[in-house]
Coordinates of C-alpha atoms in Angstrom, one line a residue:
X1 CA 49.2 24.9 -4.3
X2 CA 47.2 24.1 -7.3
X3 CA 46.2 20.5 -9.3
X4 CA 44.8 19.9 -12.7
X5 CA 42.4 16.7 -13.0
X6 CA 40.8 16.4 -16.3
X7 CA 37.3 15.0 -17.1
X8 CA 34.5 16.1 -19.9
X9 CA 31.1 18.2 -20.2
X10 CA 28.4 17.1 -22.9
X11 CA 26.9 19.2 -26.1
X12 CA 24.8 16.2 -27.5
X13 CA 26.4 13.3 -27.5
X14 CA 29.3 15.3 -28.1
X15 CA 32.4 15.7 -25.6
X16 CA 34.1 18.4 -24.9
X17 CA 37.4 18.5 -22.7
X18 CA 37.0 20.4 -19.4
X19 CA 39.8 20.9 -16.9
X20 CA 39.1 21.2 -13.0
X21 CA 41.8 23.8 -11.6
X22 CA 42.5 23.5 -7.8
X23 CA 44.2 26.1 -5.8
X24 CA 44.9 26.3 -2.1
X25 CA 45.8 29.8 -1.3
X26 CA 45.9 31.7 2.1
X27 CA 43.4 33.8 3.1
X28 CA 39.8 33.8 4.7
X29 CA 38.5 30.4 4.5
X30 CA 36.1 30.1 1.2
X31 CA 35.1 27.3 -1.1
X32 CA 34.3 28.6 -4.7
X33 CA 33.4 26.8 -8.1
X34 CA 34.0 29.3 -11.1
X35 CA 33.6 28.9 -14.4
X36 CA 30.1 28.6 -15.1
X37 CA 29.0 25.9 -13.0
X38 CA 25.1 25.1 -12.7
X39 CA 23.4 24.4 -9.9
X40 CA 24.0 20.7 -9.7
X41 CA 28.3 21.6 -10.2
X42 CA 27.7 24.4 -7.4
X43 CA 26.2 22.1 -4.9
X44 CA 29.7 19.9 -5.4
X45 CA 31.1 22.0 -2.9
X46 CA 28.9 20.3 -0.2
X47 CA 29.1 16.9 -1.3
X48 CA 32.9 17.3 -1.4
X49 CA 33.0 18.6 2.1
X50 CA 30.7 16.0 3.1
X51 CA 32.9 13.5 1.6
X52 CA 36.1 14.4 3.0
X53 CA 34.4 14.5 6.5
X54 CA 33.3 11.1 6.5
X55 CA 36.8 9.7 5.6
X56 CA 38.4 11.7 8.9
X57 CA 39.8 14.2 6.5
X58 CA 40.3 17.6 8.0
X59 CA 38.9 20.3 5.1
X60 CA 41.8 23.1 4.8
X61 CA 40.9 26.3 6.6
X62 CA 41.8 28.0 3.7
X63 CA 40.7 30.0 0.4
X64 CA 40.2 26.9 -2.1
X65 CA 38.9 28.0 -5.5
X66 CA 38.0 25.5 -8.4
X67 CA 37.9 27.0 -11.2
X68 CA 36.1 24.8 -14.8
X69 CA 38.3 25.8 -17.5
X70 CA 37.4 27.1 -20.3
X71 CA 35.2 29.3 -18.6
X72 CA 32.8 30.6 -21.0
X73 CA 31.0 26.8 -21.6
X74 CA 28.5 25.7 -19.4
X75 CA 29.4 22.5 -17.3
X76 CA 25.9 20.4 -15.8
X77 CA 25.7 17.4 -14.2
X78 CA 26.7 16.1 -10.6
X79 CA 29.4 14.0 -12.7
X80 CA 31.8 16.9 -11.6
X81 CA 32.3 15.9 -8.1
X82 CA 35.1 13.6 -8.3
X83 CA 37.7 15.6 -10.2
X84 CA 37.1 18.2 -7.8
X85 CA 37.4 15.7 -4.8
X86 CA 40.5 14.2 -6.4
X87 CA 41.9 17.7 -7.4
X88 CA 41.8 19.0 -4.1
X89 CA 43.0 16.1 -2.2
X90 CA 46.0 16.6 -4.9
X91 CA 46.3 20.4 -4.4
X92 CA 46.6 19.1 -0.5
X93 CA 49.1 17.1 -1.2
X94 CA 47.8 13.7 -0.1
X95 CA 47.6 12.5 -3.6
X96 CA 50.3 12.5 -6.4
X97 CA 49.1 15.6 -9.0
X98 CA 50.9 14.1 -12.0
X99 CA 50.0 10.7 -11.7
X100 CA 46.2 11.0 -11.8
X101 CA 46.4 14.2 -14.4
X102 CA 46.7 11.4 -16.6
X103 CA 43.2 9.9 -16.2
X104 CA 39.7 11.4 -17.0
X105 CA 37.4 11.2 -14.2
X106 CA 33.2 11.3 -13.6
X107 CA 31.4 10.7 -10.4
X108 CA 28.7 11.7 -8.1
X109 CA 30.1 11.6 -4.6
X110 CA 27.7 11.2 -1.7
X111 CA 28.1 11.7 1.5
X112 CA 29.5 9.1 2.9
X113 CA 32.6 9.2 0.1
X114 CA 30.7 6.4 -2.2
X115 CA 30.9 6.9 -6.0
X116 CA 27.7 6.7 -7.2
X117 CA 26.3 6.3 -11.1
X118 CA 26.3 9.4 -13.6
X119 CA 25.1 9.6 -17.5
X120 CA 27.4 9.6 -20.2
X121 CA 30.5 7.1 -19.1
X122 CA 30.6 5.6 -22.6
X123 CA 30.6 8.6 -24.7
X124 CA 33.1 10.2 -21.9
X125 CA 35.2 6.4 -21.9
X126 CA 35.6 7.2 -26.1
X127 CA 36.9 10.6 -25.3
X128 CA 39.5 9.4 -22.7
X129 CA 40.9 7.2 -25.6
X130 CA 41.3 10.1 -27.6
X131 CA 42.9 11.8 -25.2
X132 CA 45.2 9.0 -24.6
X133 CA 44.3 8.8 -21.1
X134 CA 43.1 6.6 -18.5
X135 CA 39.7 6.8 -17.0
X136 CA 38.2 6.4 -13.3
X137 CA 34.8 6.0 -13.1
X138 CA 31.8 4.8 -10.7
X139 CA 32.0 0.8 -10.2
X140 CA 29.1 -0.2 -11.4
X141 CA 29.5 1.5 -14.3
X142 CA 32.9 0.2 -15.8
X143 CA 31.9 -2.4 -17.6
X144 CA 30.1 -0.3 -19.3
X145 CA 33.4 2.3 -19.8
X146 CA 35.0 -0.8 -21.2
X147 CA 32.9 -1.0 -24.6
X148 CA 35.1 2.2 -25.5
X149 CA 38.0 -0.4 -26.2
X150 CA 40.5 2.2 -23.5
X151 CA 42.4 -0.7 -21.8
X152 CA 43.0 2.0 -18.5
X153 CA 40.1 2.1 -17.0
X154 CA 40.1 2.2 -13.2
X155 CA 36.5 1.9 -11.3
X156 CA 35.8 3.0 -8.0
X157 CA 33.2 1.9 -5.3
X158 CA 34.0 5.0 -3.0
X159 CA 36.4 7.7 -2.8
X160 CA 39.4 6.0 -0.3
X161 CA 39.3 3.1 -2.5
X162 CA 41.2 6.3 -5.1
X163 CA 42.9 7.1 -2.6
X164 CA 44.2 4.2 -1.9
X165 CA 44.8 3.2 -5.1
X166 CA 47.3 6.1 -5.6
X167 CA 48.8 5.4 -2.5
X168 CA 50.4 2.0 -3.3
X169 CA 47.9 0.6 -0.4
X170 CA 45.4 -1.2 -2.2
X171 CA 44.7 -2.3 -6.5
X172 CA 41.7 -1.0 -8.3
X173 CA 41.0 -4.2 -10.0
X174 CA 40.2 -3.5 -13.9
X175 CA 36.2 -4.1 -14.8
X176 CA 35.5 -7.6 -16.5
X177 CA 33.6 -7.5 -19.4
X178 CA 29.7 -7.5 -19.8
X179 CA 28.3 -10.8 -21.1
X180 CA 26.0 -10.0 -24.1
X181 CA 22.5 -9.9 -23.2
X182 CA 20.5 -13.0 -23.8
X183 CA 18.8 -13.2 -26.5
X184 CA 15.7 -11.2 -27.3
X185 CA 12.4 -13.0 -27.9
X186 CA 10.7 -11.1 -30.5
X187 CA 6.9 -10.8 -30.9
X188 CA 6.2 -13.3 -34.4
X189 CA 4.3 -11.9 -37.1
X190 CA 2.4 -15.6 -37.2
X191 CA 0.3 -14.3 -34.6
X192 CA -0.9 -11.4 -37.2
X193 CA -4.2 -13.3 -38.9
X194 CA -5.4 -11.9 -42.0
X195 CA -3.9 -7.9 -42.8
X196 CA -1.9 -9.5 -45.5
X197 CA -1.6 -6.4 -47.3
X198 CA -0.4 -4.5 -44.2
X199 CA 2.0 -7.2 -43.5
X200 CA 3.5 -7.1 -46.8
X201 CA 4.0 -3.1 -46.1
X202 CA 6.0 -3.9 -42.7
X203 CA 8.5 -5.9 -45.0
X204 CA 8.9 -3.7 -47.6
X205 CA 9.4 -0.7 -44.6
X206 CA 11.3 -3.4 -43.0
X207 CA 13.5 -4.2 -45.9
X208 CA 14.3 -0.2 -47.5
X209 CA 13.8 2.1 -43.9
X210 CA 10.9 3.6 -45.3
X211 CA 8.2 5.0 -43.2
X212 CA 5.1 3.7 -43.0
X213 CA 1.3 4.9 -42.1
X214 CA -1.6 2.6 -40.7
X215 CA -4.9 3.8 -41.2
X216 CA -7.7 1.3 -39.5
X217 CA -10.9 0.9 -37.0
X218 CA -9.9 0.0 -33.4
X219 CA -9.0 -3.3 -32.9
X220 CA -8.1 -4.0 -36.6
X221 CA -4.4 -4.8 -35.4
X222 CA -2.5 -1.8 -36.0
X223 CA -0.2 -1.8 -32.8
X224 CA 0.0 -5.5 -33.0
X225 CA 1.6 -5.4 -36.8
X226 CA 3.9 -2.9 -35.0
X227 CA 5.0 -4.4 -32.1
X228 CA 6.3 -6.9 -34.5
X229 CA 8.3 -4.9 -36.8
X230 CA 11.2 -5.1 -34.7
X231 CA 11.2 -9.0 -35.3
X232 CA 11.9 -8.5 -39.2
X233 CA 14.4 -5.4 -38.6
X234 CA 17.6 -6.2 -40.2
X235 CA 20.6 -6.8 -36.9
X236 CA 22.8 -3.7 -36.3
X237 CA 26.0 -3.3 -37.0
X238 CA 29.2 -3.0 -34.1
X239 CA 29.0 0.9 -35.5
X240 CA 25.2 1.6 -35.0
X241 CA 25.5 -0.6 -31.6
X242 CA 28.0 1.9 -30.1
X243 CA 26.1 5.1 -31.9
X244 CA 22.5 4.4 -30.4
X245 CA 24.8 2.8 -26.7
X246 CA 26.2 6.8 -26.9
X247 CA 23.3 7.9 -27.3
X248 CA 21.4 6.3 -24.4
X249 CA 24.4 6.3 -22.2
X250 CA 23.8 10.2 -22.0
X251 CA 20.2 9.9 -21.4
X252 CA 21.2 7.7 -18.5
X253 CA 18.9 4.9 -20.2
X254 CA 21.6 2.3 -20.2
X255 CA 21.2 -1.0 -18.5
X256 CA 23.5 -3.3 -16.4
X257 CA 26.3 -1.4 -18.5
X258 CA 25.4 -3.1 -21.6
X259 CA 25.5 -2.2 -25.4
X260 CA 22.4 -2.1 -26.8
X261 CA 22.0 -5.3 -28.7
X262 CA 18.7 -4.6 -30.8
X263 CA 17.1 -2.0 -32.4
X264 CA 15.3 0.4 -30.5
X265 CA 11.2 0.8 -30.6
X266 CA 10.1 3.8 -28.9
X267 CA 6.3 4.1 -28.6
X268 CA 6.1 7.5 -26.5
X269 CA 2.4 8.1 -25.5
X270 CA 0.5 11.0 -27.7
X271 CA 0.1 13.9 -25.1
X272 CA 3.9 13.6 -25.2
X273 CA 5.1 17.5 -25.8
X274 CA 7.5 18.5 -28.4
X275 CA 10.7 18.9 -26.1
X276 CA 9.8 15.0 -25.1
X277 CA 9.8 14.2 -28.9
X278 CA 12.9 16.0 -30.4
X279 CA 14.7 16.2 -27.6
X280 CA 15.5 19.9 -25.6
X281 CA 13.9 20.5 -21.9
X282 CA 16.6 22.4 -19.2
X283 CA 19.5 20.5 -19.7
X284 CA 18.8 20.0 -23.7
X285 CA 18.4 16.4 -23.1
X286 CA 17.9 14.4 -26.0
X287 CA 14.3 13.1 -27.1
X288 CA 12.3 10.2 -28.5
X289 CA 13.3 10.6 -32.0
X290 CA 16.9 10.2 -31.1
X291 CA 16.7 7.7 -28.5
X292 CA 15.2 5.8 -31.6
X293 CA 18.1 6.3 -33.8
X294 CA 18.9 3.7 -36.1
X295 CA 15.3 1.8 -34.6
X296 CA 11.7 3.0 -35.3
X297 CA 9.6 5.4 -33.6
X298 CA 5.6 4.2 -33.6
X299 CA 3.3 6.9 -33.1
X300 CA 0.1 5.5 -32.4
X301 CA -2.9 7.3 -32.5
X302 CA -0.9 10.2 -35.0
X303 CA -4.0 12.9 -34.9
X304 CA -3.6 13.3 -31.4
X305 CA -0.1 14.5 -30.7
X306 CA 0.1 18.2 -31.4
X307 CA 0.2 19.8 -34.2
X308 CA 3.4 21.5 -33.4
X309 CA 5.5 18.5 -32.0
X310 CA 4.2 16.5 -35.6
X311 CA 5.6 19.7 -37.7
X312 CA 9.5 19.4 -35.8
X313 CA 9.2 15.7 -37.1
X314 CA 9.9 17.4 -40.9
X315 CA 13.5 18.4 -40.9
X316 CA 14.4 15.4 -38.6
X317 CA 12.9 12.9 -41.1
X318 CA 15.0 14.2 -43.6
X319 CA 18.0 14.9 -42.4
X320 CA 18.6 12.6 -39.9
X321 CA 19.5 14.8 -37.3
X322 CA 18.1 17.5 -35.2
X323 CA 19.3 20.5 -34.0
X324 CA 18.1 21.8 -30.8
X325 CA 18.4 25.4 -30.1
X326 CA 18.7 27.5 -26.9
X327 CA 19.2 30.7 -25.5
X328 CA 22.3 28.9 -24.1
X329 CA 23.3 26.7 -27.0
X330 CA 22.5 24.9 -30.0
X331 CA 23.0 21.1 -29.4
X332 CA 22.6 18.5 -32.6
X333 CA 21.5 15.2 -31.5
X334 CA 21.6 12.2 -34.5
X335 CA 18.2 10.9 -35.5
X336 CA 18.0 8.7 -38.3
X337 CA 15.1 6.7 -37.3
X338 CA 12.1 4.5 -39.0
X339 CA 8.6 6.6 -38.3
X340 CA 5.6 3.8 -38.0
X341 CA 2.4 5.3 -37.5
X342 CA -1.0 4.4 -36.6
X343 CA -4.5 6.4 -36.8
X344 CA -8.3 5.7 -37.2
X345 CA -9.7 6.7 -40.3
X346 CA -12.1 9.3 -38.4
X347 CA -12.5 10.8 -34.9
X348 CA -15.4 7.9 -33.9
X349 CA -13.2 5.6 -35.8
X350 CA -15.7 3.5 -37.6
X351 CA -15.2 4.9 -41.4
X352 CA -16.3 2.8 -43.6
X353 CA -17.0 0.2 -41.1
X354 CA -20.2 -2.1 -41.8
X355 CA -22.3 -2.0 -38.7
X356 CA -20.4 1.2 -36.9
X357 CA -21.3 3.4 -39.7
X358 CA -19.7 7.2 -38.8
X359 CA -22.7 9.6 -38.3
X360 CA -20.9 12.7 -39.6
X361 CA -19.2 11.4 -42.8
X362 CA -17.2 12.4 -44.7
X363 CA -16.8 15.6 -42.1
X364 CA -15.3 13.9 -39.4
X365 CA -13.1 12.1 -41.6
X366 CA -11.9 15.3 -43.0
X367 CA -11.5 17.0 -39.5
X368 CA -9.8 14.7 -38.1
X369 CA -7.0 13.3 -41.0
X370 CA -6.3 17.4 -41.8
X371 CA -4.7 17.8 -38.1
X372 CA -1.6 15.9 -39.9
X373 CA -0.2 18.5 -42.1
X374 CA 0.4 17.8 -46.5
X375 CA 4.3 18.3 -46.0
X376 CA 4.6 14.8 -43.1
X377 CA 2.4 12.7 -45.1
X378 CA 4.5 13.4 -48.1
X379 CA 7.4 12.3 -45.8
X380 CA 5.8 8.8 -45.1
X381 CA 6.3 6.7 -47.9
X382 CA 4.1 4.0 -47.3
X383 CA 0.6 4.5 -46.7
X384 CA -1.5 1.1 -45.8
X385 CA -5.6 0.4 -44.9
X386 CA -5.6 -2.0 -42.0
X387 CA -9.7 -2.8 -42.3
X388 CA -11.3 -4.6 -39.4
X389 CA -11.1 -8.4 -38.9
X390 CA -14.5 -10.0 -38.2
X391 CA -13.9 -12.1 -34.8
X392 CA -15.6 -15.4 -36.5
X393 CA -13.0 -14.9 -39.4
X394 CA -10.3 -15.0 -36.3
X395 CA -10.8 -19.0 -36.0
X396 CA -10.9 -19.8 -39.7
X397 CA -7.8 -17.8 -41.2
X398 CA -4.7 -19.9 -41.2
X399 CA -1.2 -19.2 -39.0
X400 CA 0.6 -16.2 -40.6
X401 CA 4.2 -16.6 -42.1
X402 CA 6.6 -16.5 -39.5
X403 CA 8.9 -13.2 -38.7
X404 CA 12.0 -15.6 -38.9
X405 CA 11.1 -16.3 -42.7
X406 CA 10.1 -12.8 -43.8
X407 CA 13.2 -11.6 -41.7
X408 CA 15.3 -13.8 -44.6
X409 CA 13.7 -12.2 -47.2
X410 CA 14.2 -8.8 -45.3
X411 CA 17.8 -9.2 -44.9
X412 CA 18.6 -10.3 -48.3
X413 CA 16.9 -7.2 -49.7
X414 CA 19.4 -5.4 -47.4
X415 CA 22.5 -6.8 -48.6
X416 CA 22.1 -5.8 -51.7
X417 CA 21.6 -2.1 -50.8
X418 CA 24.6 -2.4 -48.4
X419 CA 26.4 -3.5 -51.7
X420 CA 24.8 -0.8 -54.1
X421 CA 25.1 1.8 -51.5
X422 CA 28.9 0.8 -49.9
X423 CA 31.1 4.0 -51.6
X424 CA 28.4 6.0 -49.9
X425 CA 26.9 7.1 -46.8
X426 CA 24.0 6.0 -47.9
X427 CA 22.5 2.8 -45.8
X428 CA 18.9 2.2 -47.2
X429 CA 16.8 2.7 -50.4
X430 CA 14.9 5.2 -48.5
X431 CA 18.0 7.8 -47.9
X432 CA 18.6 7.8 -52.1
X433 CA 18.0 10.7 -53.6
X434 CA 19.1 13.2 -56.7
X435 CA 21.9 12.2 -58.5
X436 CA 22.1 8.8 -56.8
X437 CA 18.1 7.7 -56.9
X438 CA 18.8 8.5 -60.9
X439 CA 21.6 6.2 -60.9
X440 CA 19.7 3.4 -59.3
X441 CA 16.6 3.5 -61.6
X442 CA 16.3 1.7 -64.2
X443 CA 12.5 1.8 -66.0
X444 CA 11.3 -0.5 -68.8
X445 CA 8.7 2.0 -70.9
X446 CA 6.1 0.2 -69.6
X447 CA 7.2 1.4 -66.3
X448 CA 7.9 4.7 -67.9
X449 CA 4.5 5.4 -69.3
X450 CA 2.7 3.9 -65.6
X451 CA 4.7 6.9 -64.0
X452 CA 3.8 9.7 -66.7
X453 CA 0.0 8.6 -65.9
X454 CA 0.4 8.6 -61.7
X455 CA 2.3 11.4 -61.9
X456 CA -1.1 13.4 -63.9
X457 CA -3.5 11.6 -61.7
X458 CA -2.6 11.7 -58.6
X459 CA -0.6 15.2 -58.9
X460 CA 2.5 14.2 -57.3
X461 CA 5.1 16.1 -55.6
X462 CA 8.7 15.9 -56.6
X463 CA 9.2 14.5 -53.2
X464 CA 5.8 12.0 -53.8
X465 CA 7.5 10.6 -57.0
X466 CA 11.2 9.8 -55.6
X467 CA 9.3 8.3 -52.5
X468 CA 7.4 5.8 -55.3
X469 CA 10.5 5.2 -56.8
X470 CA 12.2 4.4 -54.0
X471 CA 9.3 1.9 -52.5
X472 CA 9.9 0.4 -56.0
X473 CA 13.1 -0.3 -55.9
X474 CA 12.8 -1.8 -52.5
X475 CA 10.3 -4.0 -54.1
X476 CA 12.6 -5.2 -56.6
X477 CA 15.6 -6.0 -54.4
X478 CA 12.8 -8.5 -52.4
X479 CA 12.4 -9.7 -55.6
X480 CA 15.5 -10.4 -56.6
X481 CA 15.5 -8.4 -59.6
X482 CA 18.1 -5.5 -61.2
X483 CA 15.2 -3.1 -63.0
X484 CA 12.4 -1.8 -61.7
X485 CA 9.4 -3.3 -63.2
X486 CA 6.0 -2.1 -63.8
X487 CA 4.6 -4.3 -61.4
X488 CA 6.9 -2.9 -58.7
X489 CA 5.8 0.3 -59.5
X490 CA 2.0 -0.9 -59.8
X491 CA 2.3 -2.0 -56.0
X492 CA 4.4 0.9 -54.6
X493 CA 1.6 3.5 -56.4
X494 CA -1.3 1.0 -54.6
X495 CA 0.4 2.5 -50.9
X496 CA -0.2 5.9 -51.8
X497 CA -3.5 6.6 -50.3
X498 CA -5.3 9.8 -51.0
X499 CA -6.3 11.3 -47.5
X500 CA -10.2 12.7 -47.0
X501 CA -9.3 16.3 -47.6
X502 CA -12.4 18.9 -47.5
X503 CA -10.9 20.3 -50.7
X504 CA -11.0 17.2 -52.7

């Protein structure tokens, strides 16, 4: 006797078909999982059992083998149990083998024969559609399946309700769909007194993708300008929705089976390790930098977090991607994300500060700013001074301009990259480069001539100059205008700050 039930294993938030093989055979009784299960797919056996038992199902006293085909990929994950419930209820004979070889399936099973939650039923939902078949899943979870468009999608609350199902006794009744999430309340930019000339920086980050550097005292409002980038952020489109969903659907970060909405803003704390960041750990799960695909990732207090999960930022930040490798795999996870960072200009903080004056300058300036590397500043195109805000200046600066009007300005800006950019794969001013940074610049001689002179000065990298060019040309498109003018240029050169550097 033997049953094929099909269902899925993840590489990323890739999916790969797996096929759970179910024989009965005669011989001493056994129950064995091959095919290079993990722990978690090994400790099915028992939860199956278990299962069975509790519905006053009598577990053969025979050899049952399950075998996870194709054997040479790893499978992980409890999401296993099901198929091999259902396949072996099959191989029994007490359910129909070709009727439910037509539908995917992923499901913890506990003890008592409920079907409890697992990661990944959207990427896995998008797979059955592929596969042109159906899809049973946990209960709470099919609204969630449903986002994949698959109009088959059957979910269960426990195992006999399957059963069942397939034997004509009772209707799994299709999921309804998930109401879009109320409306987010952003934090508003208004609250932001003073720091005009940081403010103008989130926009202009805002409006191209670019990254963007704070360097300020405590207090001076550097997380509080962050926190409200997300209120001036362009909306996503139905594509990035269901990209950064996949994503977090895997990471079992999904809520109330829900797309996500809005942009993500991941704020991990700084003794985060490098695994945490770019993803990896036992089961190569995937980290910060892609859970904030398509969203920004604020890094506040930059010196702090290692040196060595700062340097695996590089090849993600230009790339958009990251590739994870381990002895047992390589796994590529996307992440295109916006990096906002925030750090005091010295270790005591108080450079430059009237009244806090730093003991140990410019050495402690120089310590400190040289634990972030030459090649990841030169990957951050904007570089901002947030200076400290006198608390009697608090009462008498005026209301800031409100995120919902700088969001206009923002989204503007962004049309007309969509439109520059829309026979590419391109999205932002801030992905341009080579051939097609060329074809978008346009410089009067003025402009020309201010670049031959920054370029001299401030000894620029090829890297440096595109990034000013780039800054520049989002600085246009909020202005409206076709050619990149000297005074764009003048304002994207004044965010290039010069770091304290021991060497000069």
């Amino acid at each position: 006797m033997l049953s094929r039930i099909p269902t899925v294993t993840f590489r990323g938030i890739d999916t790969l078909q797996i096929t759970v093989e179910v024989q009965i055979s005669s011989g001493l009784p056994a129950f064995k999982i091959v095919g290079l299960a993990d722990k978690a797919v090994a400790e099915s056996s028992e939860r199956v059992r278990g299962a069975l038992h509790s519905l006053g199902l009598a577990f053969p006293s025979k050899r049952i083998v399950v075998n996870l085909a194709p054997a040479d990929v790893i499978k992980e994950g409890s999401h296993f149990d099901l198929p091999i419930a259902i396949g072996l209820l099959c191989a029994m004979d007490i359910l129909p083998t070709e009727q439910l070889s037509h539908y995917l399936m992923m499901g913890e099973l506990g003890l008592d024969a409920r079907i409890a939650s697992v990661s990944g039923i959207l990427p896995a939902a998008l797979a059955a559609t592929r596969y042109e078949l159906g899809l049973i899943c946990p209960k709470e979870q099919g609204a969630e399946a449903l986002w994949s468009g698959n109009s088959d999608i059957l979910p269960a609350g426990t195992l006999i309700e399957v059963i069942n199902h397939f034997k004509g006794i009772q209707l799994l009744e299709s999921p309804s769909p998930q109401a879009p999430p109320s409306q987010v309340k952003f934090l508003d930019m208004k609250d932001v007194k003073g720091q005009e000339n940081a403010k103008r920086a989130l926009e202009i980050a805002a409006a191209g993708g670019h990254n963007l550097l704070m360097i300020g005292p405590p207090g001076s409002g550097k997380s509080m300008l962050a926190a409200r980038l997300p209120g001036i952020l362009p909306p996503m489109t139905s594509k990035e929705m269901l990209e950064v969903s996949t994503i977090h659907s895997v990471a079992g970060l999904l809520k109330d089976s829900s797309l996500v909405m809005t942009r993500p803003f991941r704020a991990p704390h700084h003794s985060a390790s490098m695994p945490a960041l770019v993803g990896g750990g036992l089961k190569t799960k995937p980290g910060e930098i892609s859970l904030a695909h398509h969203g920004v990732l604020f890094l506040d207090e930059l010196p702090e977090f290692s040196r060595q999960a700062l340097e695996a930022l590089r090849q993600p930040l230009e790339t958009g991607s990251v590739s994870v490798a381990r002895v047992n795999g390589h796994v590529t996870y996307p992440a295109r994300f916006q990096l906002v960072a925030a750090m005091n200009p010295c270790r005591c903080g108080y450079l430059g500060v009237k009244g806090h004056e730093c003991k140990r300058a410019p050495l402690c300036a120089e310590e400190y700013q040289s634990k972030i590397s030459g090649p990841l500043l030169d990957r951050i195109d904007l570089h901002v001074e947030v200076p400290a805000v006198l608390p009697y200046e608090l009462t008498h600066l005026p209301e800031g301009e409100p995120s919902s009007e700088i969001a206009k300005r923002v989204l503007k800006a962004v049309e007309i990259q969509e439109n520059r950019f829309r026979d590419t794969s391109i999205r932002r001013n801030a992905e341009a480069d080579g051939e097609i940074l060329e074809a978008i610049t346009e410089l009067d001689q003025a402009g020309i001539d201010l670049m031959h002179r920054a370029v001299e000065q401030l000894t620029l990298s090829a890297r440096g100059y595109h990034r000013i060019l780039r800054v520049a040309r989002t600085i246009a498109d909020l202005a409206g205008e076709e050619r990149i003018l000297a005074a764009h240029l003048r304002e994207a050169l004044s965010f290039r700050r010069i770091l304290h550097r021991s060497n000069g």
